[in-house]
């Protein structure tokens, strides 16, 4: 079975992990740094980010890790982040996410779970594309969920003004993560690899904040796998030479089959074009 010891030497490798200040993102960034990668970790708030940065620097003395601020629920922040990023990138881990919250909207007026989990990462990937294409074999790993199989996308109700549900909004955003990954893999035609993951039910902040009320979240944290285990599919997808483009990796790590809807190519094309229109970000060299 693949373990953290199988992560290859990553010296000379640059990785960017979104939402790396907590949960699954923190051990993802830590183990990449431990194997020698230069890691840019993002947080949306300086104090929380600094605590995680300090923890990684303590665990990996001499590790090359830095913190930059990014709010995926604000396309202005995504653009400012990308404008300030100017180096070849071997790996982008679209990890950050928000789950099961009451209906809210992003700075640009999109439904929050779709806007953060999908549109923010879609825009980020598109804006960083030239840096990814500068590295042969670069990977884009997007953290989805098996909850994607419950997701539906109604293009006439993208804002979910009608019939908002916490679970259905989350599932929709995770379906969008998978459709995006598989469409990216098709459009890139081998110039980069698109992979998606399902971490497995993991004790993280996402549970206490939104999935269920805080006391139940605390109980679930005792029962669920720790964040380090939840990071295994991401680390496998990010670094294993056996992880091929288009793979959907689950706990184990082992390959999972995306739902029929996630494999629907016309749905993926429509979501891609809609996401370009909504974000104003076009993937210039991948048509
Ligand atoms: N935990 C599970 O059982 C599970 C299962 C399946 C899939 N997943 C997926 O795993 C990924 C990681 O989640 P997690 O479980 O590790 O939860 P988490 O501990 O809550 O971490 C989520 C991270 O995303 C960040 N984030 C939230 N909104 C953001 C925004 N607008 N801009 C930038 N960053 C933002 C959070 O920052 P703050 O600290 O500032 O909130 C945090 O760093 C998510 O994509 C989630 O959907 C988790």
PDB file of N, CA, C and O in Angstrom, residues 2-10 27-28 30-36 231-232 235-236 238-241:
ATOM      1  N   UNK A   2       0.443   2.264  -0.724  1.00  0.00           N
ATOM      2  CA  UNK A   2       1.195   3.522  -0.823  1.00  0.00           C
ATOM      3  C   UNK A   2       1.130   4.251   0.534  1.00  0.00           C
ATOM      4  O   UNK A   2       0.061   4.330   1.140  1.00  0.00           O
ATOM      5  N   UNK A   3       2.265   4.742   0.984  1.00  0.00           N
ATOM      6  CA  UNK A   3       2.291   5.483   2.249  1.00  0.00           C
ATOM      7  C   UNK A   3       3.055   6.794   2.043  1.00  0.00           C
ATOM      8  O   UNK A   3       3.647   7.020   0.977  1.00  0.00           O
ATOM      9  N   UNK A   4       3.081   7.599   3.085  1.00  0.00           N
ATOM     10  CA  UNK A   4       3.791   8.887   2.999  1.00  0.00           C
ATOM     11  C   UNK A   4       5.270   8.685   2.663  1.00  0.00           C
ATOM     12  O   UNK A   4       5.895   9.552   2.050  1.00  0.00           O
ATOM     13  N   UNK A   5       5.823   7.513   3.039  1.00  0.00           N
ATOM     14  CA  UNK A   5       7.234   7.236   2.731  1.00  0.00           C
ATOM     15  C   UNK A   5       7.464   7.074   1.236  1.00  0.00           C
ATOM     16  O   UNK A   5       8.611   7.083   0.781  1.00  0.00           O
ATOM     17  N   UNK A   6       6.384   6.890   0.472  1.00  0.00           N
ATOM     18  CA  UNK A   6       6.533   6.723  -0.985  1.00  0.00           C
ATOM     19  C   UNK A   6       6.568   8.058  -1.726  1.00  0.00           C
ATOM     20  O   UNK A   6       6.733   8.066  -2.954  1.00  0.00           O
ATOM     21  N   UNK A   7       6.358   9.156  -1.018  1.00  0.00           N
ATOM     22  CA  UNK A   7       6.462  10.457  -1.709  1.00  0.00           C
ATOM     23  C   UNK A   7       7.907  10.604  -2.185  1.00  0.00           C
ATOM     24  O   UNK A   7       8.839  10.470  -1.389  1.00  0.00           O
ATOM     25  N   UNK A   8       8.097  10.859  -3.477  1.00  0.00           N
ATOM     26  CA  UNK A   8       9.475  10.949  -3.980  1.00  0.00           C
ATOM     27  C   UNK A   8      10.163  12.230  -3.511  1.00  0.00           C
ATOM     28  O   UNK A   8       9.525  13.126  -2.948  1.00  0.00           O
ATOM     29  N   UNK A   9      11.459  12.285  -3.761  1.00  0.00           N
ATOM     30  CA  UNK A   9      12.223  13.502  -3.478  1.00  0.00           C
ATOM     31  C   UNK A   9      11.661  14.643  -4.338  1.00  0.00           C
ATOM     32  O   UNK A   9      11.528  14.485  -5.555  1.00  0.00           O
ATOM     33  N   UNK A  10      11.298  15.747  -3.715  1.00  0.00           N
ATOM     34  CA  UNK A  10      10.656  16.846  -4.447  1.00  0.00           C
ATOM     35  C   UNK A  10      11.561  18.084  -4.534  1.00  0.00           C
ATOM     36  O   UNK A  10      11.081  19.197  -4.751  1.00  0.00           O
ATOM     37  N   UNK A  27      -1.555  19.180   6.475  1.00  0.00           N
ATOM     38  CA  UNK A  27      -0.619  18.068   6.265  1.00  0.00           C
ATOM     39  C   UNK A  27      -0.234  17.885   4.799  1.00  0.00           C
ATOM     40  O   UNK A  27       0.856  17.380   4.510  1.00  0.00           O
ATOM     41  N   UNK A  28      -1.082  18.307   3.885  1.00  0.00           N
ATOM     42  CA  UNK A  28      -0.700  18.235   2.458  1.00  0.00           C
ATOM     43  C   UNK A  28       0.533  19.107   2.244  1.00  0.00           C
ATOM     44  O   UNK A  28       1.543  18.664   1.675  1.00  0.00           O
ATOM     45  N   UNK A  30       2.585  20.263   4.521  1.00  0.00           N
ATOM     46  CA  UNK A  30       3.702  19.824   5.370  1.00  0.00           C
ATOM     47  C   UNK A  30       4.485  18.681   4.723  1.00  0.00           C
ATOM     48  O   UNK A  30       5.718  18.715   4.673  1.00  0.00           O
ATOM     49  N   UNK A  31       3.780  17.675   4.194  1.00  0.00           N
ATOM     50  CA  UNK A  31       4.497  16.511   3.646  1.00  0.00           C
ATOM     51  C   UNK A  31       5.163  16.830   2.313  1.00  0.00           C
ATOM     52  O   UNK A  31       6.182  16.225   1.969  1.00  0.00           O
ATOM     53  N   UNK A  32       4.615  17.784   1.572  1.00  0.00           N
ATOM     54  CA  UNK A  32       5.306  18.227   0.351  1.00  0.00           C
ATOM     55  C   UNK A  32       6.617  18.918   0.747  1.00  0.00           C
ATOM     56  O   UNK A  32       7.666  18.679   0.146  1.00  0.00           O
ATOM     57  N   UNK A  33       6.535  19.770   1.764  1.00  0.00           N
ATOM     58  CA  UNK A  33       7.740  20.481   2.227  1.00  0.00           C
ATOM     59  C   UNK A  33       8.757  19.495   2.803  1.00  0.00           C
ATOM     60  O   UNK A  33       9.964  19.620   2.575  1.00  0.00           O
ATOM     61  N   UNK A  34       8.257  18.507   3.525  1.00  0.00           N
ATOM     62  CA  UNK A  34       9.151  17.518   4.154  1.00  0.00           C
ATOM     63  C   UNK A  34       9.983  16.776   3.109  1.00  0.00           C
ATOM     64  O   UNK A  34      11.118  16.397   3.370  1.00  0.00           O
ATOM     65  N   UNK A  35       9.437  16.587   1.918  1.00  0.00           N
ATOM     66  CA  UNK A  35      10.182  15.888   0.866  1.00  0.00           C
ATOM     67  C   UNK A  35      10.950  16.855  -0.032  1.00  0.00           C
ATOM     68  O   UNK A  35      11.393  16.497  -1.116  1.00  0.00           O
ATOM     69  N   UNK A  36      11.043  18.126   0.390  1.00  0.00           N
ATOM     70  CA  UNK A  36      11.957  19.055  -0.293  1.00  0.00           C
ATOM     71  C   UNK A  36      11.311  20.030  -1.246  1.00  0.00           C
ATOM     72  O   UNK A  36      12.013  20.830  -1.870  1.00  0.00           O
ATOM     73  N   UNK A 231      -5.258  13.635   3.910  1.00  0.00           N
ATOM     74  CA  UNK A 231      -4.341  14.240   2.925  1.00  0.00           C
ATOM     75  C   UNK A 231      -3.714  13.203   2.001  1.00  0.00           C
ATOM     76  O   UNK A 231      -3.106  13.560   0.987  1.00  0.00           O
ATOM     77  N   UNK A 232      -3.856  11.921   2.331  1.00  0.00           N
ATOM     78  CA  UNK A 232      -3.180  10.868   1.541  1.00  0.00           C
ATOM     79  C   UNK A 232      -3.608  10.889   0.058  1.00  0.00           C
ATOM     80  O   UNK A 232      -2.743  10.864  -0.832  1.00  0.00           O
ATOM     81  N   UNK A 235      -1.868  13.773  -1.637  1.00  0.00           N
ATOM     82  CA  UNK A 235      -0.411  13.602  -1.768  1.00  0.00           C
ATOM     83  C   UNK A 235      -0.085  12.541  -2.812  1.00  0.00           C
ATOM     84  O   UNK A 235       0.889  12.672  -3.561  1.00  0.00           O
ATOM     85  N   UNK A 236      -0.917  11.507  -2.883  1.00  0.00           N
ATOM     86  CA  UNK A 236      -0.707  10.481  -3.916  1.00  0.00           C
ATOM     87  C   UNK A 236      -0.928  11.102  -5.303  1.00  0.00           C
ATOM     88  O   UNK A 236      -0.097  10.957  -6.203  1.00  0.00           O
ATOM     89  N   UNK A 238      -0.760  14.083  -6.166  1.00  0.00           N
ATOM     90  CA  UNK A 238       0.215  15.154  -6.429  1.00  0.00           C
ATOM     91  C   UNK A 238       1.584  14.630  -6.800  1.00  0.00           C
ATOM     92  O   UNK A 238       2.315  15.289  -7.552  1.00  0.00           O
ATOM     93  N   UNK A 239       1.946  13.451  -6.298  1.00  0.00           N
ATOM     94  CA  UNK A 239       3.359  13.054  -6.411  1.00  0.00           C
ATOM     95  C   UNK A 239       3.620  11.666  -6.983  1.00  0.00           C
ATOM     96  O   UNK A 239       4.749  11.390  -7.377  1.00  0.00           O
ATOM     97  N   UNK A 240       2.628  10.782  -6.997  1.00  0.00           N
ATOM     98  CA  UNK A 240       2.953   9.413  -7.425  1.00  0.00           C
ATOM     99  C   UNK A 240       3.163   9.360  -8.936  1.00  0.00           C
ATOM    100  O   UNK A 240       2.337   9.862  -9.707  1.00  0.00           O
ATOM    101  N   UNK A 241       4.215   8.701  -9.382  1.00  0.00           N
ATOM    102  CA  UNK A 241       4.398   8.521 -10.827  1.00  0.00           C
ATOM    103  C   UNK A 241       3.305   7.640 -11.428  1.00  0.00           C
ATOM    104  O   UNK A 241       3.095   7.647 -12.633  1.00  0.00           O
TER     105      UNK A 241
END
